[in-house]
GROMACS .gro file of C-alpha atoms in nm:
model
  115
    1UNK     CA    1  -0.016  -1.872  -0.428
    2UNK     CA    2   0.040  -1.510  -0.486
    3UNK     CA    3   0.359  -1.331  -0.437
    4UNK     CA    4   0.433  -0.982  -0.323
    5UNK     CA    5   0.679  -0.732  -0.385
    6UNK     CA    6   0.730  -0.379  -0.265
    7UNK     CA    7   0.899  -0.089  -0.373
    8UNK     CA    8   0.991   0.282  -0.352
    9UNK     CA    9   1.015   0.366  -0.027
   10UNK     CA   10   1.251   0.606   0.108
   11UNK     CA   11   1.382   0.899   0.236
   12UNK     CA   12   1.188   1.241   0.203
   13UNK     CA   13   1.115   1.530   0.373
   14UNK     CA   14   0.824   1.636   0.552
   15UNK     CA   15   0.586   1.810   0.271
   16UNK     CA   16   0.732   1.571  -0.006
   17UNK     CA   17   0.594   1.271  -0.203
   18UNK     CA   18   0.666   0.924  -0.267
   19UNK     CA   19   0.484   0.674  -0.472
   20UNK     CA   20   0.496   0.297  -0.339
   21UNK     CA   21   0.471   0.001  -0.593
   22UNK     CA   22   0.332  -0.343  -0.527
   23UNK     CA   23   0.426  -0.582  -0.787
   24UNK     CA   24   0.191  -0.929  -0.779
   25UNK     CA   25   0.249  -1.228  -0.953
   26UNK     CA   26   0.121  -1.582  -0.955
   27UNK     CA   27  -0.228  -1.654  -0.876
   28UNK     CA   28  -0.337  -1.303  -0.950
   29UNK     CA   29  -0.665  -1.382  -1.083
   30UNK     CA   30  -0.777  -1.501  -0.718
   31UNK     CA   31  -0.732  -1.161  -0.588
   32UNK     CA   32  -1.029  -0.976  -0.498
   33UNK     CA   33  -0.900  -0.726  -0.228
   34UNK     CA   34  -0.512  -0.570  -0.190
   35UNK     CA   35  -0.459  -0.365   0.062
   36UNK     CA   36  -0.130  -0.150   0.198
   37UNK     CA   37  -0.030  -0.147   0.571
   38UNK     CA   38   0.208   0.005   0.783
   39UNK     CA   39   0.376  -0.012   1.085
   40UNK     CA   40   0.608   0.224   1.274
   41UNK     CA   41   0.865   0.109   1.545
   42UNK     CA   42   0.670   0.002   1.858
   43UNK     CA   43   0.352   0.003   1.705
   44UNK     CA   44   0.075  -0.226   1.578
   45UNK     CA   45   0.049  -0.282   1.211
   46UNK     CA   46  -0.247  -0.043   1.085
   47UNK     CA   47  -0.427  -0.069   0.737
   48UNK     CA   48  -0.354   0.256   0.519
   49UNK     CA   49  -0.574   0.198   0.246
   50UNK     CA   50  -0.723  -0.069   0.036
   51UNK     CA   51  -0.881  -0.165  -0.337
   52UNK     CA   52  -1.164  -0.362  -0.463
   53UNK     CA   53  -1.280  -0.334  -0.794
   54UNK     CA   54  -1.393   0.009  -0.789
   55UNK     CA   55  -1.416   0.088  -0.418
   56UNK     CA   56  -1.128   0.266  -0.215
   57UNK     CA   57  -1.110   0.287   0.130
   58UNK     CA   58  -0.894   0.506   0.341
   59UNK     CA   59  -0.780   0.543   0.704
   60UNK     CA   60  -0.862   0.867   0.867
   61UNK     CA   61  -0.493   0.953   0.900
   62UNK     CA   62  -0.416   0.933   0.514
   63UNK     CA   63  -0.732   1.028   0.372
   64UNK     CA   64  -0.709   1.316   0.150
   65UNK     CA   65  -0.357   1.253   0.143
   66UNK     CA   66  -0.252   0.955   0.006
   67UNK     CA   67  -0.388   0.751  -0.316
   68UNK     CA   68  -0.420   0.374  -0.404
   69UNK     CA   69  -0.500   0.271  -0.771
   70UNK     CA   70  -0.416  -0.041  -1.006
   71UNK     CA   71  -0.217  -0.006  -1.299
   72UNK     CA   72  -0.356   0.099  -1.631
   73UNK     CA   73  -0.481  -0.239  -1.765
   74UNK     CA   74  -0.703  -0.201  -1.400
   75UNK     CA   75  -0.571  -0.546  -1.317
   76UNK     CA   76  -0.411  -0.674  -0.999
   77UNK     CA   77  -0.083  -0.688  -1.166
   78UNK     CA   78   0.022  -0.393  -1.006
   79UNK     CA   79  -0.085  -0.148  -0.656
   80UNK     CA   80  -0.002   0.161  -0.643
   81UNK     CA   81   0.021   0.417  -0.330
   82UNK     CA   82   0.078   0.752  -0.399
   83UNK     CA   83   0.147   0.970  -0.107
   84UNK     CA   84   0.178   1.356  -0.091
   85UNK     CA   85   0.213   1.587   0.183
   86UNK     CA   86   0.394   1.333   0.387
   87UNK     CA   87   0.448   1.384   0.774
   88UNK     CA   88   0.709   1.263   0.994
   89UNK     CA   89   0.425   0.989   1.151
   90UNK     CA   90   0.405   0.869   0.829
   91UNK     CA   91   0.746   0.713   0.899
   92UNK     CA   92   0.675   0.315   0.914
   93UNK     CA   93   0.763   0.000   0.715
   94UNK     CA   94   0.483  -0.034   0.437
   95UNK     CA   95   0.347  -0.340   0.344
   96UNK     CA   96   0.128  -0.502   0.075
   97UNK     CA   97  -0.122  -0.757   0.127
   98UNK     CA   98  -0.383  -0.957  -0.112
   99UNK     CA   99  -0.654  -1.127  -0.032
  100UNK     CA  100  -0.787  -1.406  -0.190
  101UNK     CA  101  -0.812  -1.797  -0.174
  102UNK     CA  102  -0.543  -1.687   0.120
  103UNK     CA  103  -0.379  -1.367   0.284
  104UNK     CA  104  -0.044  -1.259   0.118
  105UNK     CA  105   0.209  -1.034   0.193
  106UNK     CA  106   0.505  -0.839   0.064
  107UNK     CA  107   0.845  -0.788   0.288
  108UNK     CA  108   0.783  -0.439   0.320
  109UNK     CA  109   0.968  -0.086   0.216
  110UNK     CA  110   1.089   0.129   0.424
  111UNK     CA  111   0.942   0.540   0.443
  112UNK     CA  112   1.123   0.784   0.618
  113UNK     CA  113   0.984   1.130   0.600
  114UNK     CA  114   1.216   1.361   0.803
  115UNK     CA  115   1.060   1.696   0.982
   0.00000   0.00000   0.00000
């Protein structure tokens, strides 16, 4: 089992930056792929970006724009996303996810960029 945990989501305004944290624990050593998602009222959940071992992958919406690493020791202990030059559609409920021996996720933080 793996557990999730996000954080450091918030307010901000358009043109600002945020940095969200996913804290894994348990089975981390079975990881081989975490990924973030969002999803914005009304909408389907949509993959932002995702990690594995050296590759990154992006969506079209975020690319350029928003960066996922691990933490220094390159495990899975920690995700990061780092986000600049937010926009109001980047307003949506972020979530973490690892994949494994299973699919895992977080409860999600909130982003709220205001225009």
């Amino acid at each position: 089992q793996v557990q999730l945990v996000e954080s450091g989501g918030g307010l901000v305004q358009a043109g600002g930056s945020l940095r969200l944290s996913c804290a894994a624990s348990g089975s981390t050593d079975s990881i081989n792929v975490i990924a973030w998602y969002r999803q914005a009222p009304g909408q389907e959940r949509e993959m932002v970006a995702t990690i594995r071992s050296g590759d990154r992958n992006y969506a079209d919406s975020v690319r350029g724009r928003f960066t996922i690493y691990r933490d220094k020791n390159n495990n899975w202990g920690r995700v990061y996303l780092q986000m600049n030059s937010l926009k109001p559609e980047d307003t949506a409920v972020y979530y973490c996810s690892a994949f494994g021996r299973g699919v895992y996720w977080g409860q999600g933080t909130q982003v709220t960029v205001s225009s």
